[in-house]
Amino acid sequence: MKVWVSLNSHQLLEKWHQNDMPAFDFAQDRLALTGADDFYQQDGIVTAVFGKIFKVNSPKVPTGLFDAQIVAHLYRNCGDDFVKLIDGHHLILLYDIIRDFIVIANNKYQASNGYIWESNDILHISNSLESFVKHNDSCPPTTDWKAVSGYLSNGFFMTERTILDGVKKLLPSVIVTVDKGTVTWCNHAAISFNRVAFSNVDSQIDRYEGLYRAGIETFLEKERPQELGCLLSGGHDSSFAFIQGTKVFNKPIHAYTVSFKGWKFDEESYAREISNKFGGIFHPVPFGPQDLDWTVGMVRAVEEPVVSSSLPIYVLAKKAEVPAMLGGDGGDTLWGEYYPVVEFHRF
């Protein structure tokens, strides 16, 4: 997915009004757009969806529309706030030619990579950092050494910064608008954490598990995988994901675990116990010296380094023969480094 958005198209806009230029041709002059999963253009509105829309919180959408049509329909009927009505794993682009107005909206889950760079009157958006260097030969972005220093201190890049100076991550829920050449940023789904006292721990845990299962069900309803897997270590986070998955998926889940034969640290026995207890199909995947050859592929796939980049997990994902996979990554952060769990025990 690569999108180049020109920020100054007043002459093209006049050309469209005078000659009644079709929207698609005009959009090609205004946008360079490739790799969209859905594309739609009609009556001066161009929409593209990268990824998938799972849910629309509006009764105004007719049945039978594909994702890019849904975006156009909501924009026409609900105005500029249409993004707030859409849920899914997607990056949305909408271009209203008559208004000379562009919307680029990221989903609230960080489920799709997106980077943005404004340079020489061009808004360059891509899901690959490599493309910013490859497609800007005359003036490529340089290394942001302050961001690199922050990474070495913290183990990750702070906020929207990346290893390339001026290239920003599209953070969850971010909306970038280009209104007659003026770029603005905002957030469409701010998350609030309201700590409310409660007296029954069990009921709150049941509620949390219900929300977690509902999230898996939404994913399964949209993706409809014939088989489902889980990256299972036997630890708290991946075991929780596996157990909740078994409660909503109607077939045994394939449990994939990296096995380190002969190593002092090997989680296979823990993962096997969880898989057997909850009716999974267990797949130990041995990891040996020959698997170090996968390192180059992992670095190319990750692009941005993070402390938790795991070669064994990458090898699992490459070798697993299922179309969809659950995992426990992010559990520490979800629980605030386990601080709420300590509160539960103290209660």
Short mmCIF file of C-alpha atoms in Angstrom, two decimals, residues 66-265:
data_model
loop_
_atom_site.label_atom_id
_atom_site.label_comp_id
_atom_site.label_asym_id
_atom_site.label_seq_id
_atom_site.Cartn_x
_atom_site.Cartn_y
_atom_site.Cartn_z
CA PHE A 66 -18.45 -3.34 -0.14
CA ASP A 67 -16.10 -1.47 2.19
CA ALA A 68 -15.15 1.46 -0.05
CA GLN A 69 -18.83 2.02 -0.90
CA ILE A 70 -19.68 2.02 2.82
CA VAL A 71 -17.14 4.81 3.40
CA ALA A 72 -18.59 6.93 0.58
CA HIS A 73 -22.17 6.33 1.74
CA LEU A 74 -21.41 7.31 5.35
CA TYR A 75 -19.54 10.43 4.22
CA ARG A 76 -22.48 11.59 2.08
CA ASN A 77 -25.06 10.93 4.80
CA CYS A 78 -23.16 11.63 8.04
CA GLY A 79 -20.59 14.26 7.04
CA ASP A 80 -17.00 14.60 8.19
CA ASP A 81 -17.58 12.54 11.37
CA PHE A 82 -18.20 9.36 9.34
CA VAL A 83 -14.91 7.86 10.58
CA LYS A 84 -16.28 7.54 14.14
CA LEU A 85 -18.97 5.15 12.87
CA ILE A 86 -16.52 2.61 11.43
CA ASP A 87 -14.70 -0.16 13.30
CA GLY A 88 -12.16 -2.60 11.90
CA HIS A 89 -8.57 -3.28 10.90
CA HIS A 90 -8.23 -0.66 8.20
CA LEU A 91 -6.68 2.50 6.87
CA ILE A 92 -9.23 4.67 5.04
CA LEU A 93 -8.64 7.28 2.37
CA LEU A 94 -11.44 9.56 1.14
CA TYR A 95 -11.12 12.33 -1.44
CA ASP A 96 -13.93 14.82 -2.05
CA ILE A 97 -12.88 16.42 -5.32
CA ILE A 98 -15.35 19.31 -5.28
CA ARG A 99 -14.30 20.39 -1.76
CA ASP A 100 -10.64 19.56 -2.48
CA PHE A 101 -10.77 17.67 0.82
CA ILE A 102 -8.85 14.50 1.73
CA VAL A 103 -9.27 12.29 4.81
CA ILE A 104 -6.77 9.61 5.86
CA ALA A 105 -7.99 7.71 8.94
CA ASN A 106 -6.30 4.91 10.87
CA ASN A 107 -8.14 2.28 12.90
CA LYS A 108 -8.04 2.37 16.70
CA TYR A 109 -6.15 -0.91 17.14
CA GLN A 110 -2.87 -0.17 15.36
CA ALA A 111 -3.78 -3.25 13.34
CA SER A 112 -2.24 -1.87 10.14
CA ASN A 113 1.11 -0.16 9.74
CA GLY A 114 1.02 3.34 8.36
CA TYR A 115 3.69 6.02 8.02
CA ILE A 116 3.41 9.57 6.72
CA TRP A 117 5.93 12.12 5.44
CA GLU A 118 5.29 15.63 4.15
CA SER A 119 7.95 16.79 1.71
CA ASN A 120 8.06 19.06 -1.34
CA ASP A 121 4.29 19.61 -1.47
CA ILE A 122 3.69 15.86 -1.40
CA LEU A 123 2.08 13.89 1.41
CA HIS A 124 3.65 10.46 1.13
CA ILE A 125 1.85 7.66 2.98
CA SER A 126 3.00 4.05 3.03
CA ASN A 127 2.99 0.91 5.15
CA SER A 128 6.72 0.47 4.52
CA LEU A 129 9.59 2.66 5.72
CA GLU A 130 11.68 1.32 2.86
CA SER A 131 9.44 3.02 0.31
CA PHE A 132 10.27 6.48 1.68
CA VAL A 133 13.89 5.94 0.70
CA LYS A 134 13.27 4.06 -2.55
CA HIS A 135 10.76 6.50 -4.04
CA ASN A 136 12.45 9.73 -2.99
CA ASP A 137 15.83 9.35 -4.68
CA SER A 138 16.35 13.09 -5.13
CA CYS A 139 15.71 14.01 -1.49
CA PRO A 140 15.27 10.94 0.74
CA PRO A 141 14.63 11.35 4.48
CA THR A 142 17.68 11.18 6.71
CA THR A 143 18.22 9.24 9.93
CA ASP A 144 16.68 10.75 13.07
CA TRP A 145 19.54 10.19 15.50
CA LYS A 146 17.61 11.63 18.47
CA ALA A 147 14.91 9.03 17.89
CA VAL A 148 17.57 6.32 17.66
CA SER A 149 19.05 7.52 20.96
CA GLY A 150 15.59 7.34 22.55
CA TYR A 151 15.18 3.81 21.24
CA LEU A 152 18.49 2.73 22.75
CA SER A 153 17.40 4.19 26.11
CA ASN A 154 13.77 2.99 26.18
CA GLY A 155 13.63 -0.03 23.90
CA PHE A 156 11.14 1.54 21.48
CA PHE A 157 10.59 4.72 19.47
CA MET A 158 8.70 7.36 21.42
CA THR A 159 5.21 8.39 20.20
CA GLU A 160 4.95 8.83 16.43
CA ARG A 161 8.68 9.22 15.71
CA THR A 162 10.55 6.71 13.56
CA ILE A 163 14.15 6.04 12.57
CA LEU A 164 13.68 8.45 9.61
CA ASP A 165 13.61 12.18 10.31
CA GLY A 166 10.19 13.67 9.54
CA VAL A 167 8.53 10.31 8.85
CA LYS A 168 5.82 9.72 11.44
CA LYS A 169 3.80 6.69 12.46
CA LEU A 170 0.07 6.92 11.94
CA LEU A 171 -0.91 6.21 15.53
CA PRO A 172 -4.19 4.46 16.44
CA SER A 173 -7.32 6.57 15.79
CA VAL A 174 -5.38 9.30 14.00
CA ILE A 175 -7.12 11.30 11.27
CA VAL A 176 -5.07 13.36 8.82
CA THR A 177 -7.08 15.83 6.73
CA VAL A 178 -5.88 17.87 3.78
CA ASP A 179 -8.29 20.77 3.21
CA LYS A 180 -7.32 22.80 0.12
CA GLY A 181 -3.66 22.02 0.79
CA THR A 182 -3.69 22.59 4.57
CA VAL A 183 -2.79 19.52 6.64
CA THR A 184 -4.31 18.96 10.11
CA TRP A 185 -4.17 16.06 12.57
CA CYS A 186 -6.74 14.89 15.13
CA ASN A 187 -7.88 11.77 17.01
CA HIS A 188 -11.29 10.15 16.48
CA ALA A 189 -11.41 7.61 19.34
CA ALA A 190 -9.69 8.88 22.47
CA ILE A 191 -9.57 6.18 25.14
CA SER A 192 -10.29 7.14 28.74
CA PHE A 193 -9.43 5.10 31.82
CA ASN A 194 -11.99 5.75 34.54
CA ARG A 195 -11.03 3.82 37.65
CA VAL A 196 -14.26 2.93 39.42
CA ALA A 197 -14.37 1.05 42.72
CA PHE A 198 -16.22 -2.27 42.71
CA SER A 199 -16.99 -4.85 45.36
CA ASN A 200 -17.11 -8.10 43.38
CA VAL A 201 -13.86 -9.11 41.68
CA ASP A 202 -15.30 -12.24 40.04
CA SER A 203 -18.02 -10.29 38.23
CA GLN A 204 -15.47 -7.83 36.86
CA ILE A 205 -13.21 -10.63 35.63
CA ASP A 206 -16.24 -12.27 33.97
CA ARG A 207 -17.03 -8.95 32.30
CA TYR A 208 -13.46 -8.58 31.04
CA GLU A 209 -13.45 -12.12 29.65
CA GLY A 210 -16.75 -11.40 27.91
CA LEU A 211 -15.32 -8.30 26.23
CA TYR A 212 -12.23 -10.24 25.16
CA ARG A 213 -14.31 -13.06 23.66
CA ALA A 214 -16.52 -10.52 21.88
CA GLY A 215 -13.41 -9.10 20.23
CA ILE A 216 -12.38 -12.55 18.99
CA GLU A 217 -15.92 -13.22 17.75
CA THR A 218 -15.92 -9.97 15.76
CA PHE A 219 -12.62 -10.97 14.15
CA LEU A 220 -13.86 -14.48 13.33
CA GLU A 221 -17.14 -13.18 11.92
CA LYS A 222 -15.31 -10.97 9.45
CA GLU A 223 -12.37 -13.24 8.55
CA ARG A 224 -14.27 -16.57 8.69
CA PRO A 225 -11.12 -18.75 8.92
CA GLN A 226 -11.60 -22.48 8.45
CA GLU A 227 -8.79 -23.15 10.93
CA LEU A 228 -7.52 -21.06 13.85
CA GLY A 229 -4.13 -21.16 15.53
CA CYS A 230 -2.52 -19.65 18.60
CA LEU A 231 1.09 -18.77 19.39
CA LEU A 232 1.11 -20.51 22.77
CA SER A 233 3.97 -20.30 25.26
CA GLY A 234 2.05 -21.59 28.27
CA GLY A 235 2.46 -18.24 30.04
CA HIS A 236 -0.38 -16.07 31.35
CA ASP A 237 -1.02 -13.92 28.27
CA SER A 238 -0.95 -16.46 25.45
CA SER A 239 -2.78 -19.05 27.59
CA PHE A 240 -5.57 -16.55 28.28
CA ALA A 241 -5.91 -15.80 24.56
CA PHE A 242 -5.95 -19.53 23.74
CA ILE A 243 -8.55 -20.38 26.41
CA GLN A 244 -10.90 -17.58 25.35
CA GLY A 245 -10.51 -18.62 21.72
CA THR A 246 -11.61 -22.18 22.53
CA LYS A 247 -14.85 -20.79 23.96
CA VAL A 248 -15.92 -19.08 20.73
CA PHE A 249 -14.33 -21.11 17.89
CA ASN A 250 -16.31 -24.19 16.88
CA LYS A 251 -13.28 -26.38 16.09
CA PRO A 252 -10.13 -27.36 18.01
CA ILE A 253 -7.50 -24.60 17.92
CA HIS A 254 -4.00 -25.38 16.68
CA ALA A 255 -1.46 -24.50 19.38
CA TYR A 256 2.03 -23.69 18.06
CA THR A 257 4.95 -23.60 20.48
CA VAL A 258 8.67 -23.15 19.86
CA SER A 259 10.60 -26.06 21.32
CA PHE A 260 14.22 -25.61 22.40
CA LYS A 261 15.42 -29.20 22.74
CA GLY A 262 18.44 -29.50 25.01
CA TRP A 263 18.22 -25.88 26.15
CA LYS A 264 17.88 -24.95 29.81
CA PHE A 265 14.79 -22.84 29.03
#
